[in-house]
PDB file of C-alpha atoms in Angstrom:
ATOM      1  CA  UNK A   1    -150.548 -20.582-134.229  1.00 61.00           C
ATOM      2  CA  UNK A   2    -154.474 -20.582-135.003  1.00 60.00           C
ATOM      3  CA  UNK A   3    -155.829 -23.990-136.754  1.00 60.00           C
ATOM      4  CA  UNK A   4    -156.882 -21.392-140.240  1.00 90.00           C
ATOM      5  CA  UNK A   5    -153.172 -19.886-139.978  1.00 96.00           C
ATOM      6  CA  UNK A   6    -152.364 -21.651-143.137  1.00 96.00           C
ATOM      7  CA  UNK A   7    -155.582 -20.858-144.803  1.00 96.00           C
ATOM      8  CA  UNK A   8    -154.039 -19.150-147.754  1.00 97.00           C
ATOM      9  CA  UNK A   9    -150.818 -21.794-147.968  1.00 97.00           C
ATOM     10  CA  UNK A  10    -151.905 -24.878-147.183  1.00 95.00           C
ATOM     11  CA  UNK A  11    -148.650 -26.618-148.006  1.00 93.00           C
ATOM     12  CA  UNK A  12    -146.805 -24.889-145.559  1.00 95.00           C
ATOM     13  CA  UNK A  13    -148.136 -26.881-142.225  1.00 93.00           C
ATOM     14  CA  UNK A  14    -145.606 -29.259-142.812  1.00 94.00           C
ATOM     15  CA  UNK A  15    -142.605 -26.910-143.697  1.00 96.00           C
ATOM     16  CA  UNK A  16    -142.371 -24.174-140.925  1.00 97.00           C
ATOM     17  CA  UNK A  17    -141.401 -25.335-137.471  1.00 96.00           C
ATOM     18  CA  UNK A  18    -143.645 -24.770-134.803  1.00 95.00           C
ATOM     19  CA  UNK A  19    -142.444 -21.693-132.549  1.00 95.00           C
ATOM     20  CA  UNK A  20    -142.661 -23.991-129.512  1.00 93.00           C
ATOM     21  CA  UNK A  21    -140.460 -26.321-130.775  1.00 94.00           C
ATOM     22  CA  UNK A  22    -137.928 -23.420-132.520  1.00 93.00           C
ATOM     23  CA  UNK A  23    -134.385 -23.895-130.456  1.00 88.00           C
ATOM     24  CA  UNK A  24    -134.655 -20.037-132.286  1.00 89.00           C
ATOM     25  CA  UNK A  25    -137.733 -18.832-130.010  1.00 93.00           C
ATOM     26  CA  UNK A  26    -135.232 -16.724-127.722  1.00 88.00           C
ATOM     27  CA  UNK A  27    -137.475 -16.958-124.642  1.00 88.00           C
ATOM     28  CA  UNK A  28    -135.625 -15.153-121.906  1.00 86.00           C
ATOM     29  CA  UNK A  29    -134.609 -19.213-120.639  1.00 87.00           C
ATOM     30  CA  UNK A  30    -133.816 -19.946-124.369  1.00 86.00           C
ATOM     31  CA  UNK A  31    -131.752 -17.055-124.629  1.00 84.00           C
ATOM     32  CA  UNK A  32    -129.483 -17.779-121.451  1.00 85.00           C
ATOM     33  CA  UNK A  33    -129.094 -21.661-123.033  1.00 85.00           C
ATOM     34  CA  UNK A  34    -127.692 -20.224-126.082  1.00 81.00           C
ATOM     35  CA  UNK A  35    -125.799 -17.363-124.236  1.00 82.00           C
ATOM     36  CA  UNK A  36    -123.944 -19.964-122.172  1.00 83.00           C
ATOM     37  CA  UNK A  37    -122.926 -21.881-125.437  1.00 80.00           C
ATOM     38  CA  UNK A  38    -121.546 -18.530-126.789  1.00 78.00           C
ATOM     39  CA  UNK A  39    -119.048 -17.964-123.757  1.00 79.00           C
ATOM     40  CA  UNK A  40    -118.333 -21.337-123.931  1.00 81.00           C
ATOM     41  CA  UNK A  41    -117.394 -21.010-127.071  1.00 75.00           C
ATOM     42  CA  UNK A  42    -114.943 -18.562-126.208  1.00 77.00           C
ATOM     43  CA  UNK A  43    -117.209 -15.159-126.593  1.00 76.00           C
ATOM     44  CA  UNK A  44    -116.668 -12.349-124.171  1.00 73.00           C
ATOM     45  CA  UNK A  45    -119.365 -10.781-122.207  1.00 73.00           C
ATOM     46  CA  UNK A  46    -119.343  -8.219-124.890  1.00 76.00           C
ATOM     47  CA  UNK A  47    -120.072 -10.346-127.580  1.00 77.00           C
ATOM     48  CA  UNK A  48    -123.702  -9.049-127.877  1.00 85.00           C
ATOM     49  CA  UNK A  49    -125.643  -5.982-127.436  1.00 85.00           C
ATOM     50  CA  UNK A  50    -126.910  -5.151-123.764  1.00 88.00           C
ATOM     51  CA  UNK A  51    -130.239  -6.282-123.122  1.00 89.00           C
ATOM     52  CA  UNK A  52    -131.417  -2.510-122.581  1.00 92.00           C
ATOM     53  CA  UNK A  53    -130.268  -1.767-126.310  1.00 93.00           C
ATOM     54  CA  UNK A  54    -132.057  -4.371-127.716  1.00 93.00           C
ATOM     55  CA  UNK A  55    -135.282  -3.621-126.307  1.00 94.00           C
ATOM     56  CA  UNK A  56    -134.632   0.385-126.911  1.00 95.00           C
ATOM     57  CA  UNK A  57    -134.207  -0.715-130.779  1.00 95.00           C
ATOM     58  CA  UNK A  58    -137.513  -2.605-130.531  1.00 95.00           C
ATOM     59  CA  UNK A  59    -139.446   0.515-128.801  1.00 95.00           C
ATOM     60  CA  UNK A  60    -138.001   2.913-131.065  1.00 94.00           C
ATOM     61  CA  UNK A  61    -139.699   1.039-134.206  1.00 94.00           C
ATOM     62  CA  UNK A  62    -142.670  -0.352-132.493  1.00 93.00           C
ATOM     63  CA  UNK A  63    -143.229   1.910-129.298  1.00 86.00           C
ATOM     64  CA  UNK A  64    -146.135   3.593-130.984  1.00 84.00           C
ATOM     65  CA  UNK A  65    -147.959   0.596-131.906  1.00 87.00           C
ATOM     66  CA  UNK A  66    -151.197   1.150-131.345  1.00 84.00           C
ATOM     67  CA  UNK A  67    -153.341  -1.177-129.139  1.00 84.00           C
ATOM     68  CA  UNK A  68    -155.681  -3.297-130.148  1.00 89.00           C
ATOM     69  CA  UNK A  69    -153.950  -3.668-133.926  1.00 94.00           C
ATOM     70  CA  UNK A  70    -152.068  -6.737-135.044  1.00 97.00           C
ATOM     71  CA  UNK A  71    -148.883  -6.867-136.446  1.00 98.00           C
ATOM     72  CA  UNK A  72    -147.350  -8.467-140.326  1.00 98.00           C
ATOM     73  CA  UNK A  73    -143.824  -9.572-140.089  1.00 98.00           C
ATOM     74  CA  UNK A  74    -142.079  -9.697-143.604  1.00 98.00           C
ATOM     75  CA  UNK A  75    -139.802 -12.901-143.750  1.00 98.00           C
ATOM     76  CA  UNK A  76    -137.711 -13.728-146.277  1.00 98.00           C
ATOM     77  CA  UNK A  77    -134.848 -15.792-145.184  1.00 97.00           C
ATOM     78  CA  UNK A  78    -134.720 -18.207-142.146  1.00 95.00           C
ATOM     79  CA  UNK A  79    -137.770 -16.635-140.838  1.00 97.00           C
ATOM     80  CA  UNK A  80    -139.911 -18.678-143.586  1.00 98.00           C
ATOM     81  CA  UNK A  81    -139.167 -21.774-142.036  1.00 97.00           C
ATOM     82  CA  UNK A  82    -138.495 -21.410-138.175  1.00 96.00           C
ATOM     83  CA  UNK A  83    -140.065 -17.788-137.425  1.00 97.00           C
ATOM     84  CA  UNK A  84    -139.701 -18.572-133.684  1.00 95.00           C
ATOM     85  CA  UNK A  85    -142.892 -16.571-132.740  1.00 96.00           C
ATOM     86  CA  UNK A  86    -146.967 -17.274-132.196  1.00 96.00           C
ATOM     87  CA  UNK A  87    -148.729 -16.286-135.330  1.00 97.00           C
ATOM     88  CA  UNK A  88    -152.420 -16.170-136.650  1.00 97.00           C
ATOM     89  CA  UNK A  89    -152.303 -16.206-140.188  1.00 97.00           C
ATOM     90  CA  UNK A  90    -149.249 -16.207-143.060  1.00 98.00           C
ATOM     91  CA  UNK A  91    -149.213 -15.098-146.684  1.00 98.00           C
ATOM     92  CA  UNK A  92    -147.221 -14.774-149.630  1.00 98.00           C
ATOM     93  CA  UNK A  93    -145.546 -10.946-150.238  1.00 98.00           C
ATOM     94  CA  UNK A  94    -143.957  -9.472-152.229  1.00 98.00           C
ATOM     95  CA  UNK A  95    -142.102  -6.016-151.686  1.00 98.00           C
ATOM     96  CA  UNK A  96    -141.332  -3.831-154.516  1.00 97.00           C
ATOM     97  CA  UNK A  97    -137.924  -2.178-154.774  1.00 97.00           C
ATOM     98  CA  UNK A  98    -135.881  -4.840-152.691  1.00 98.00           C
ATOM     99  CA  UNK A  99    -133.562  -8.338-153.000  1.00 98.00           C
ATOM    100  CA  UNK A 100    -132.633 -10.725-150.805  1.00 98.00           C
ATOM    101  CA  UNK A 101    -128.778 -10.475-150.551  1.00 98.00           C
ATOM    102  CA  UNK A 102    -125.938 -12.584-148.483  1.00 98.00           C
ATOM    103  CA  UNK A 103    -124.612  -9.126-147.495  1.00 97.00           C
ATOM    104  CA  UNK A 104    -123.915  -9.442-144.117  1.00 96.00           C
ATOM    105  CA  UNK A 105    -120.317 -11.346-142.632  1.00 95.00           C
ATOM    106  CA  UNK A 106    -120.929 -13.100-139.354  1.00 90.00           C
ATOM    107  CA  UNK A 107    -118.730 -15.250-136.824  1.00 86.00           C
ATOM    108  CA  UNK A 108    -121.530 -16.375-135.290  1.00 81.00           C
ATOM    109  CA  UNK A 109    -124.309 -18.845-135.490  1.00 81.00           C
ATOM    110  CA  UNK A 110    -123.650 -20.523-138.903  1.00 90.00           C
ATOM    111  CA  UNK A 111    -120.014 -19.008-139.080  1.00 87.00           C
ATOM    112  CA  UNK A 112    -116.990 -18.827-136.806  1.00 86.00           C
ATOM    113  CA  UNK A 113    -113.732 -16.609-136.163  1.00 87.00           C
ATOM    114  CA  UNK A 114    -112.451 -19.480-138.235  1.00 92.00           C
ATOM    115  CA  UNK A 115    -115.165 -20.387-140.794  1.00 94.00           C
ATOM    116  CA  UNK A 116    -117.145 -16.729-140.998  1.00 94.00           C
ATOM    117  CA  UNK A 117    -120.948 -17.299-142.544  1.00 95.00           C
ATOM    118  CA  UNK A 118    -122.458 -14.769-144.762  1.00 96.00           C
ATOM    119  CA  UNK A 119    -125.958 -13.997-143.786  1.00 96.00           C
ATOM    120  CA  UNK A 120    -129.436 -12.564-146.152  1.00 96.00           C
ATOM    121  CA  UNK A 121    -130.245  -9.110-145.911  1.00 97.00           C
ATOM    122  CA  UNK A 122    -133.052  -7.319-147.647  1.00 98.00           C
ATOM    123  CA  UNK A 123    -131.109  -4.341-149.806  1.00 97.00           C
ATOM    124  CA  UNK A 124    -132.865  -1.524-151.779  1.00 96.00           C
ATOM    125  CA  UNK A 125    -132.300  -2.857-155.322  1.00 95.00           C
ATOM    126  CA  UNK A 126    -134.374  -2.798-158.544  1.00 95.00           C
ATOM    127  CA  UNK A 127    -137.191  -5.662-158.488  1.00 95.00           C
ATOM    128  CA  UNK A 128    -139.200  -7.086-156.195  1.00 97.00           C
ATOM    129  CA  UNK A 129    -138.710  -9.511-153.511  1.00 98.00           C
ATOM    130  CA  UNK A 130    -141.130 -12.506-152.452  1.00 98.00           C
ATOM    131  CA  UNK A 131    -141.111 -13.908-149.113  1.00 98.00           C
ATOM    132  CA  UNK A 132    -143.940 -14.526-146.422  1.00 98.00           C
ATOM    133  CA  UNK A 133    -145.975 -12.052-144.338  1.00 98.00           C
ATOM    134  CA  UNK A 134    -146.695 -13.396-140.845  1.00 98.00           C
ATOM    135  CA  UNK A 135    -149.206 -11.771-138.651  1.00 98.00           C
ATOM    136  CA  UNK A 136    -148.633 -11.557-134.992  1.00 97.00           C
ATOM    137  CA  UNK A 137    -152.275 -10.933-132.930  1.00 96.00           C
ATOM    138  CA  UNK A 138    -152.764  -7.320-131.677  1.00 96.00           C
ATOM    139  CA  UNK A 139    -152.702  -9.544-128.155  1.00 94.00           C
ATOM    140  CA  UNK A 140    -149.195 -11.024-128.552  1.00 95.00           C
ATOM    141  CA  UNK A 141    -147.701  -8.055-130.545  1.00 96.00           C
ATOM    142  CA  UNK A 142    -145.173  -6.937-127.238  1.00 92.00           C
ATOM    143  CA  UNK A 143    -144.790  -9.849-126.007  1.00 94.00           C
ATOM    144  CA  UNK A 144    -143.600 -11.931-129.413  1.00 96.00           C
ATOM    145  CA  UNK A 145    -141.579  -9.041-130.964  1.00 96.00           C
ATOM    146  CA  UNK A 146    -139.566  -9.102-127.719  1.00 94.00           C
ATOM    147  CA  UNK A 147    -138.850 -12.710-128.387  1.00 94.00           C
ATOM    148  CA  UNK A 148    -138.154 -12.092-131.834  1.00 96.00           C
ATOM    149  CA  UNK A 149    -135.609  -8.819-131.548  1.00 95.00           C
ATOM    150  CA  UNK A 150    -133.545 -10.733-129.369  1.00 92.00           C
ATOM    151  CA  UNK A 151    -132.586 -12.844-132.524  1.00 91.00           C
ATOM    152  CA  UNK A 152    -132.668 -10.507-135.211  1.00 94.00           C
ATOM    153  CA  UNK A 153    -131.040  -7.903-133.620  1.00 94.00           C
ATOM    154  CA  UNK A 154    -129.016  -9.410-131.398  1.00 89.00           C
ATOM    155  CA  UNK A 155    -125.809  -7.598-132.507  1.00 89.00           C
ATOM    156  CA  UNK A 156    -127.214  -4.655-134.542  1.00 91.00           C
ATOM    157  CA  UNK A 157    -127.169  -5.922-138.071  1.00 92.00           C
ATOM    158  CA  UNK A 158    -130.261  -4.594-139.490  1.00 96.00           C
ATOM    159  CA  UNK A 159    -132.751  -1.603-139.742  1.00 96.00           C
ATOM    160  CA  UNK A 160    -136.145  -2.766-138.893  1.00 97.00           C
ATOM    161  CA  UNK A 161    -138.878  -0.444-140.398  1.00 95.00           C
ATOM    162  CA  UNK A 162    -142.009  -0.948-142.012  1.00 95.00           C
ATOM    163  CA  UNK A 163    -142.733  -1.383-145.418  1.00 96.00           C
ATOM    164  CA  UNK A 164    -145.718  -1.706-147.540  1.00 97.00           C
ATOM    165  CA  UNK A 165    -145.905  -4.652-149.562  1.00 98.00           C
ATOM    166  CA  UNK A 166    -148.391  -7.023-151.703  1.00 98.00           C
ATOM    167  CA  UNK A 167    -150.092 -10.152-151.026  1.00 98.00           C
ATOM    168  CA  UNK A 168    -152.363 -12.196-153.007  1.00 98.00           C
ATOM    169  CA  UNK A 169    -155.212 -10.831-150.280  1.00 97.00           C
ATOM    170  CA  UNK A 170    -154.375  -6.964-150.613  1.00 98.00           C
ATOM    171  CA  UNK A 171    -151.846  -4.726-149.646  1.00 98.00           C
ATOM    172  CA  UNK A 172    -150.380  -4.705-146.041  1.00 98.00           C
ATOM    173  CA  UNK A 173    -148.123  -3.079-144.364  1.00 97.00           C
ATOM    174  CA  UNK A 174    -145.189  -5.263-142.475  1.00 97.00           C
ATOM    175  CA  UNK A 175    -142.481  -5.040-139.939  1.00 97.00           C
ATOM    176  CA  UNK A 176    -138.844  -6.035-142.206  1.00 98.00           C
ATOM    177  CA  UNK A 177    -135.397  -6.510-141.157  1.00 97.00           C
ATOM    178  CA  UNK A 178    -134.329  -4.343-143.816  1.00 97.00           C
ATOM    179  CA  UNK A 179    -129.922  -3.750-144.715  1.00 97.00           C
ATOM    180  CA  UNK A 180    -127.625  -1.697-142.773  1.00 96.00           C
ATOM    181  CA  UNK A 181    -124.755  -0.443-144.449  1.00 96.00           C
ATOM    182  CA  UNK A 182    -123.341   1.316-141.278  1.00 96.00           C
ATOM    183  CA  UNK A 183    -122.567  -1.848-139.645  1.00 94.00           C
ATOM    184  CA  UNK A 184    -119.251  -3.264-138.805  1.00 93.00           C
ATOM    185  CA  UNK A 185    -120.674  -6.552-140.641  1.00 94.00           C
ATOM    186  CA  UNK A 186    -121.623  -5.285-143.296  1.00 96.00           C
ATOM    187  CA  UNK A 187    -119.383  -6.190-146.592  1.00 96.00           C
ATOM    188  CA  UNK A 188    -121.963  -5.512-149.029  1.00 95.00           C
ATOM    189  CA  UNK A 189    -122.751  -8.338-152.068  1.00 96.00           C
ATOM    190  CA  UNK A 190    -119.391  -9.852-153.279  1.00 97.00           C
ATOM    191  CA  UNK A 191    -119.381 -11.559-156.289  1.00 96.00           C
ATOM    192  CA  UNK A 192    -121.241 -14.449-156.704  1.00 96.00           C
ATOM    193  CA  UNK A 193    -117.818 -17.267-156.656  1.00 95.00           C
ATOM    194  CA  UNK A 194    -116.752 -15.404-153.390  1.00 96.00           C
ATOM    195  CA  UNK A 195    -119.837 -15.317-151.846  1.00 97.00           C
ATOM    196  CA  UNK A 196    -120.788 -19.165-152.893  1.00 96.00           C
ATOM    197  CA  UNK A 197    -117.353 -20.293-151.659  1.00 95.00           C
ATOM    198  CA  UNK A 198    -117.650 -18.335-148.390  1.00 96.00           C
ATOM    199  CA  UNK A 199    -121.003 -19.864-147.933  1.00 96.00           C
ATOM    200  CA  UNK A 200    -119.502 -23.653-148.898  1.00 95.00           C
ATOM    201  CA  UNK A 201    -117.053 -23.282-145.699  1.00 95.00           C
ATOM    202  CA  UNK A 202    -119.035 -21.275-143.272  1.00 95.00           C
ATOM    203  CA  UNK A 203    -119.499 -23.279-140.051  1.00 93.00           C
ATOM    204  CA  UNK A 204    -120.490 -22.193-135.987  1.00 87.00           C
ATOM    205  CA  UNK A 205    -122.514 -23.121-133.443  1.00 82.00           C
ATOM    206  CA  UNK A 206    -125.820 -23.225-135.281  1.00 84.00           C
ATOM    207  CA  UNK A 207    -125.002 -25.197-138.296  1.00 89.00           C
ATOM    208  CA  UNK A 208    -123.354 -24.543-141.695  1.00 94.00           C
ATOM    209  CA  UNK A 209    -123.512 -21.796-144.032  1.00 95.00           C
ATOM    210  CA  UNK A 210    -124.527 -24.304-146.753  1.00 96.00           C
ATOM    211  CA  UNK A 211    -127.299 -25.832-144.758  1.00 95.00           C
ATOM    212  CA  UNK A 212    -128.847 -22.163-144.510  1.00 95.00           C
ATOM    213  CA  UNK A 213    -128.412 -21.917-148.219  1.00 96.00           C
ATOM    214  CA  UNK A 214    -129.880 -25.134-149.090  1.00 96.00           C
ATOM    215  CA  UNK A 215    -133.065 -24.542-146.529  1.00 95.00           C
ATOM    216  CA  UNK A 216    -134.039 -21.271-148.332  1.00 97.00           C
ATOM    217  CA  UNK A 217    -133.726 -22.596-151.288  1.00 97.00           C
ATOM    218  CA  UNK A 218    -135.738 -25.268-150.545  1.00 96.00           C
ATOM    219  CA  UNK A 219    -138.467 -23.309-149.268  1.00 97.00           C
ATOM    220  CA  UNK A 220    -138.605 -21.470-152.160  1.00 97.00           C
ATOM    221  CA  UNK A 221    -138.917 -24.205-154.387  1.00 96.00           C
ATOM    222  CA  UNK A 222    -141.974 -25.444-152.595  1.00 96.00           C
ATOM    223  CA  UNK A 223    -143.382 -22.127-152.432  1.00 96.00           C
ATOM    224  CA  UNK A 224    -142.599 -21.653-155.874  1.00 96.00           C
ATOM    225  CA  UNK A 225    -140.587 -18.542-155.495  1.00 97.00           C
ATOM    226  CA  UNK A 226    -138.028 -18.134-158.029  1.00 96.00           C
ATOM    227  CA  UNK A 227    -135.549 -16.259-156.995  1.00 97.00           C
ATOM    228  CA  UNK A 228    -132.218 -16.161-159.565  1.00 97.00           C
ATOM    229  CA  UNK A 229    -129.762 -15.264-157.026  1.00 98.00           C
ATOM    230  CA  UNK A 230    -130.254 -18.216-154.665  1.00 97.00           C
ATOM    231  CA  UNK A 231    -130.507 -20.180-157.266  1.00 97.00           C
ATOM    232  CA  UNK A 232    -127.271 -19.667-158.703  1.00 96.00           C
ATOM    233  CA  UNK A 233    -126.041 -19.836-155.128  1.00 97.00           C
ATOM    234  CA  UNK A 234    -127.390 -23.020-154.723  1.00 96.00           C
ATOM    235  CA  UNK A 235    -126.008 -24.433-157.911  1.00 95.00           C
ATOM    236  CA  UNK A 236    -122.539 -23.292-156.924  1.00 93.00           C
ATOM    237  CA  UNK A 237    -122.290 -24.977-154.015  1.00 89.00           C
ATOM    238  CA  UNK A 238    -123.709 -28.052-155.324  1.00 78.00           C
ATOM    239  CA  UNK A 239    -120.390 -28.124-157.249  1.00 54.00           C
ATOM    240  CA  UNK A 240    -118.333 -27.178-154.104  1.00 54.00           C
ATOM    241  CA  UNK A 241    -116.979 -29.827-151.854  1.00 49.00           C
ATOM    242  CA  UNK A 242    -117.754 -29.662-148.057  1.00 51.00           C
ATOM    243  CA  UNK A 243    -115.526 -27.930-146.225  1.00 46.00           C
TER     244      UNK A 243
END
């Protein structure tokens, strides 16, 4: 991170973690530590897409990426706080024609075969979505979007693409980790009980399901998102007793 990164969101130095000190910066080494913890846990060697797709997904969306430009990254769930990559500059943005949804069931990381998560996903709905726009130097582009698919797509469950979208300093175009319906994980958004209940129990290696919940909607509140959805999420589980 540059010292005029925050320029435009002052308020944020204290409230996103520094990438070097992100246990979600999947550095090859980083990767391997978290890798071991997942057979450990009782994962087979399957558990995770081959090394070869991941980086196949990454140069199918960003292989033409031209040298010498930088790249936005559109965040709008754990990414606001812990982005886990080098970055020279971060804005609000908002992108038109999207919500952040708990769509996606996992067994992993905040959820387990016995306590499955649900994790955000941005889906093509009516309204707009605000979230933070992260730009990676033209420099570090490879190099930091390698670190960064490992953890995103580490078993498939989105659709990266590129999306225009609005910030206070002019348009943009950014990198998302956009829905996708077509995978196994995918369940879609379940009504707002289920979902806050599955969310109150949800429990693995990284944490709870209710932390997650409570850390976006945090964020938000200090960035003074509003954003309905979470917080109705985040009132239901204030009524819900941990699991």
């Amino acid at each position: 991170m540059t010292a005029d990164a925050f320029i435009h969101l002052p308020e944020l130095r204290t409230r996103v973690t520094h990438p070097e000190k992100s246990l979600l910066r999947l550095t090859p080494e980083m990767f391997s530590m978290w890798e071991q913890r997942a057979r450990a846990a009782g994962w087979p060697a399957g558990w995770r897409l081959s090394d070869e797709v991941i980086e196949a997904s990454r140069l199918a969306v960003l292989g033409d990426h031209k040298v010498g430009r930088d790249l936005w990254i559109y965040s709008y769930g754990s990414l606001m706080w812990d982005p886990g990559f080098h970055f020279t500059e971060v804005r609000l943005a908002d992108v038109e024609g999207y919500q952040r949804r708990f769509t996606l069931k996992i067994n992993l990381g905040r959820g387990s075969r016995d306590h499955p998560a649900l994790m955000l996903s941005l889906e093509p709905q009516e309204g707009c979505c605000r979230g933070l726009a992260f730009r990676i130097a033209a420099s570090s582009v490879h190099t930091e979007t390698a670190i960064l698919w490992r953890r995103e797509m580490l078993r498939g469950g989105y659709a990266p693409a590129v999306v225009p979208m609005l910030t206070p300093q002019g348009p943009i175009e950014a990198l998302a980790f956009v829905s996708n319906p077509s995978h196994p994980s995918y369940v879609g958004e379940l009504p707002l009980a289920e979902t806050a209940a599955m969310i109150a129990s949800g429990k693995g290696i990284l944490g709870t399901n209710r932390e997650y919940l409570v850390q976006l909607a945090t964020q938000l509140e200090a960035l003074g998102i509003e954003d309905p959805y979470v917080a109705q999420l985040h009132a239901e589980i204030g009524a819900t007793p941990d699991m």
